[in-house]
Short mmCIF file of C-alpha atoms in Angstrom, two decimals:
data_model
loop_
_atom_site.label_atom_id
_atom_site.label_comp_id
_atom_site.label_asym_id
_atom_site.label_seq_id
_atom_site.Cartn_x
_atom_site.Cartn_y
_atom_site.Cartn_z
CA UNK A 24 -34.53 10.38 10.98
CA UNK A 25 -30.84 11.63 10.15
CA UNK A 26 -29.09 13.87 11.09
CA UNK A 27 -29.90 17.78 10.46
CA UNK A 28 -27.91 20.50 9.34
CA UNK A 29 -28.29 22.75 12.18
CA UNK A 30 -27.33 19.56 14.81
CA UNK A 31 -24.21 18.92 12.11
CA UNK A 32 -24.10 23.11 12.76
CA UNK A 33 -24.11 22.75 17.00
CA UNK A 34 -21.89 20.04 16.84
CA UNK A 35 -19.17 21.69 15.05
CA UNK A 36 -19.87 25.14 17.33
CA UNK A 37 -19.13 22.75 20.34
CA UNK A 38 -15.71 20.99 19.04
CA UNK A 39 -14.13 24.59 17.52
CA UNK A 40 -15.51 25.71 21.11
CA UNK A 41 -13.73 22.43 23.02
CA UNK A 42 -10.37 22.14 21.13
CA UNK A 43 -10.02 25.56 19.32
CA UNK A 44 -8.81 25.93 16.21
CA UNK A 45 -5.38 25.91 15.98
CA UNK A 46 -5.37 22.32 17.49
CA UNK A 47 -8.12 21.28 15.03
CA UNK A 48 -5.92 22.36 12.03
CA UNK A 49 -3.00 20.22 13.77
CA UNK A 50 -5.12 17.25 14.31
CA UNK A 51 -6.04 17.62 10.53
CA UNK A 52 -2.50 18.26 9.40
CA UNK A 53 -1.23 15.11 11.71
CA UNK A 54 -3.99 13.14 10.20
CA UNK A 55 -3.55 14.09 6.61
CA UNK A 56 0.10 13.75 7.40
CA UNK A 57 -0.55 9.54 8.60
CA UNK A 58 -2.71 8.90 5.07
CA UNK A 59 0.13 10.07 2.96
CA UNK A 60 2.25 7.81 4.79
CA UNK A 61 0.21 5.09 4.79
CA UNK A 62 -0.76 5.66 0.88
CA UNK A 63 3.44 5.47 0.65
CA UNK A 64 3.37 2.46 2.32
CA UNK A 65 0.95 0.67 0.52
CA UNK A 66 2.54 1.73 -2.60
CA UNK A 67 6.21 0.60 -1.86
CA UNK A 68 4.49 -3.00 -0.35
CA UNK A 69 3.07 -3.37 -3.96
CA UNK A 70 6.39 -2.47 -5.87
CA UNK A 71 8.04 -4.99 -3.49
CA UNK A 72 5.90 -7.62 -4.10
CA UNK A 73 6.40 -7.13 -7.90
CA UNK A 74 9.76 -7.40 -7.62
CA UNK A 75 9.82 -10.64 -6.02
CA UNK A 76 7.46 -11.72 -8.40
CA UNK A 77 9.19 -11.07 -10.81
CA UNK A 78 12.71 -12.27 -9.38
CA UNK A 79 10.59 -15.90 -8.70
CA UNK A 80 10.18 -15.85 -12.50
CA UNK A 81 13.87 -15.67 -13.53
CA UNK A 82 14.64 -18.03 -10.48
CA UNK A 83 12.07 -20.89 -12.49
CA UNK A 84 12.91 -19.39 -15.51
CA UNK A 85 16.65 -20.13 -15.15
CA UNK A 86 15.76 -23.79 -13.09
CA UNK A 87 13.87 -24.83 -16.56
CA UNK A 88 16.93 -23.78 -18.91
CA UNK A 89 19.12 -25.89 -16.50
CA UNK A 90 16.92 -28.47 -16.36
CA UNK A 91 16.11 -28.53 -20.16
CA UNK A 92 20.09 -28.30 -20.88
CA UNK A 93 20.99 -31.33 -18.70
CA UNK A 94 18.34 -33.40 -20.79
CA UNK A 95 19.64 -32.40 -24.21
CA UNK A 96 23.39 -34.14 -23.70
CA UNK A 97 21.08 -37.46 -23.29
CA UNK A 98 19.56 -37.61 -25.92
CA UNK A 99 22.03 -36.97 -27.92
CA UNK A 100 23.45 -40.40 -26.53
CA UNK A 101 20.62 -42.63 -27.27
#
C-alpha cells in the first residue's frame, strides 16, 4: 500500500504546474544553498570546540607544572 509511480508522476505534474519551474529551481538552489551553510556551521562548531579542548589541556597542563614546582622547593627542605 505505498505509494505508486504514476501518483509520484501526478504529483510532480501538479507542483511544476503550481509553482513553475523557474521557482522550483530557486527553491532548490535556496535550499541547497541553507545545507551548505549549515554543513559550514557544524564544521566550524566542531573546530571550536577542539580548540578549547585543547586550550583546557595546556590551562591544567600548566596548573600541574606550577603546582608540581611549588612542591619540589619543600622537599628539598625536609
Amino acid at each position: 500500500m505505498g505509494i505508486s509511480v504514476t501518483q509520484l508522476l501526478i504529483v510532480l505534474v501538479i507542483v511544476i504546474v503550481l509553482f513553475g519551474t523557474k521557482r522550483l529551481r530557486n527553491m532548490g538552489g535556496d535550499l541547497g544553498g541553507a545545507v551548505k551553510g549549515f554543513r559550514s556551521a557544524m564544521k566550524d562548531g566542531e573546530e571550536d570546540k577542539n580548540l578549547e579542548d585543547q586550550d583546557e589541556n595546556v590551562v591544567d597542563a600548566d596548573v600541574i607544572d606550577s603546582a608540581e614546582a611549588d612542591k619540589k622547593p619543600e622537599q628539598d627542605k625536609v
